[in-house]
Amino acid sequence: MTLRLELVLGDITAEDVDAIVNAANHTLLGGGGVDGAIHRAAGPELVEYCRTLGGCETGEATITPGFNLTARWVIHTVGPVWHGGGHGEPELLASCYRESLARADEVEAETVAFPAISTGVFGYPIEAATAIAIETVRSTPTNVSEVRFVAFNQETVDAYQSILDLSTGTDL
Ligand code: APR
């Protein structure tokens, strides 16, 4: 299956895809940023469902229904907090993308939207994080046919775009 990459500027909760990925925290009980937006859009059933899951480790991913969201599924993954890059952050961030695609494959989701995991509150430098996002998604075997990188601001769009421009043959 050839994987198509898309880059959009917008609110991930409005994306019409099979699954959206949430940049969650260990509790899975919501927070600010994209986590807060997804919980607000999904409605209170999401946090009630998440209470039954017992949390999530950094680098891992778990899938839930999307409830009131357009997307059928939410894939919650916990990115690494940036501590300078010498504490396994790159490997953990790559794992978030790999594990999220694995959860998508388990439910046969074909289209998946990702936020720029860890680049907000968790402080991961945008250039490094977007490079890991693109490289990991490109190198992970998956049946997902389309991955949409949803940037919430122009700086993030530019970071993704500069990586995509460097690599050959990316049609956006
Ligand atoms: N749609 C798409 N992207 C969004 C949205 C949205 N509605 N809201 C925020 N973002 C972007 C941010 O601009 C940033 O680029 O998502 C990216 C990730 O930022 P955060 O949401 O702060 O996530 P992260 O850095 O991974 O920190 C996770 O923040 O919200 C808490 O509970 C969460 O503790 C966890 C931590």
Tab-separated table of C-alpha atoms in Angstrom, residues 70-168:
chain	number	residue	atom	x	y	z
A	70	THR	CA	-16.158	13.354	13.077
A	71	ALA	CA	-13.312	10.842	13.312
A	72	ARG	CA	-14.448	7.341	14.294
A	73	TRP	CA	-11.374	6.751	16.461
A	74	VAL	CA	-8.969	8.676	18.677
A	75	ILE	CA	-5.479	7.239	19.065
A	76	HIS	CA	-3.987	8.588	22.295
A	77	THR	CA	-0.216	8.624	22.460
A	78	VAL	CA	2.095	10.136	25.079
A	79	GLY	CA	5.056	11.989	23.636
A	80	PRO	CA	8.313	12.560	25.505
A	81	VAL	CA	8.917	15.774	27.435
A	82	TRP	CA	11.989	17.485	25.925
A	83	HIS	CA	14.949	17.357	28.351
A	84	GLY	CA	17.672	18.335	25.881
A	85	GLY	CA	17.661	15.227	23.678
A	86	GLY	CA	19.871	12.928	25.713
A	87	HIS	CA	17.127	11.019	27.513
A	88	GLY	CA	15.803	8.879	24.691
A	89	GLU	CA	13.432	11.578	23.448
A	90	PRO	CA	13.994	10.904	19.722
A	91	GLU	CA	13.367	7.162	20.109
A	92	LEU	CA	10.301	7.742	22.277
A	93	LEU	CA	8.827	10.257	19.828
A	94	ALA	CA	9.399	7.881	16.910
A	95	SER	CA	7.690	5.178	18.945
A	96	CYS	CA	4.592	7.408	19.292
A	97	TYR	CA	4.231	7.504	15.491
A	98	ARG	CA	4.979	3.776	15.048
A	99	GLU	CA	2.596	2.689	17.814
A	100	SER	CA	-0.149	5.049	16.563
A	101	LEU	CA	0.053	3.474	13.094
A	102	ALA	CA	-0.070	0.021	14.691
A	103	ARG	CA	-3.300	0.939	16.546
A	104	ALA	CA	-4.721	2.329	13.288
A	105	ASP	CA	-3.915	-0.945	11.490
A	106	GLU	CA	-5.622	-2.937	14.240
A	107	VAL	CA	-8.942	-1.222	13.444
A	108	GLU	CA	-8.260	-1.009	9.698
A	109	ALA	CA	-8.296	2.774	9.745
A	110	GLU	CA	-7.209	4.034	6.315
A	111	THR	CA	-6.767	7.748	7.009
A	112	VAL	CA	-4.991	9.107	10.097
A	113	ALA	CA	-4.355	12.702	11.211
A	114	PHE	CA	-1.423	13.534	13.498
A	115	PRO	CA	-0.762	16.722	15.489
A	116	ALA	CA	2.859	17.774	16.020
A	117	ILE	CA	3.314	15.543	19.064
A	118	SER	CA	5.411	16.942	21.957
A	119	THR	CA	6.098	20.319	20.273
A	120	GLY	CA	3.760	22.308	22.519
A	121	VAL	CA	3.719	21.968	26.304
A	122	PHE	CA	6.309	19.164	26.136
A	123	GLY	CA	8.776	21.546	24.500
A	124	TYR	CA	10.240	19.358	21.755
A	125	PRO	CA	12.006	21.530	19.137
A	126	ILE	CA	9.689	21.710	16.128
A	127	GLU	CA	12.309	21.056	13.427
A	128	ALA	CA	13.600	17.880	15.094
A	129	ALA	CA	10.096	16.660	15.968
A	130	THR	CA	8.661	17.117	12.488
A	131	ALA	CA	11.671	15.377	10.925
A	132	ILE	CA	11.107	12.380	13.223
A	133	ALA	CA	7.387	12.428	12.400
A	134	ILE	CA	7.933	12.281	8.642
A	135	GLU	CA	10.848	9.815	8.733
A	136	THR	CA	9.030	7.434	11.086
A	137	VAL	CA	5.724	7.513	9.205
A	138	ARG	CA	7.539	6.930	5.935
A	139	SER	CA	9.550	3.987	7.260
A	140	THR	CA	6.822	2.169	9.203
A	141	PRO	CA	5.057	-0.658	7.339
A	142	THR	CA	1.314	0.040	7.557
A	143	ASN	CA	-1.949	-0.436	5.684
A	144	VAL	CA	-2.885	3.194	6.338
A	145	SER	CA	-3.248	4.874	2.939
A	146	GLU	CA	-3.129	8.527	4.005
A	147	VAL	CA	-1.398	10.332	6.871
A	148	ARG	CA	-2.366	13.954	7.375
A	149	PHE	CA	-0.023	16.154	9.417
A	150	VAL	CA	-2.272	18.807	10.948
A	151	ALA	CA	-0.332	21.905	11.984
A	152	PHE	CA	-1.976	24.412	14.298
A	153	ASN	CA	0.263	27.327	13.337
A	154	GLN	CA	2.326	28.522	10.376
A	155	GLU	CA	5.651	27.841	12.132
A	156	THR	CA	4.735	24.160	12.303
A	157	VAL	CA	3.563	24.134	8.682
A	158	ASP	CA	6.919	25.617	7.640
A	159	ALA	CA	8.843	23.017	9.656
A	160	TYR	CA	6.997	20.087	8.039
A	161	GLN	CA	7.229	21.714	4.599
A	162	SER	CA	10.983	22.214	4.831
A	163	ILE	CA	11.473	18.516	5.615
A	164	LEU	CA	9.104	17.444	2.847
A	165	ASP	CA	10.834	19.752	0.347
A	166	LEU	CA	14.165	18.136	1.192
A	167	SER	CA	12.866	14.710	0.328
A	168	THR	CA	12.105	13.842	-3.285
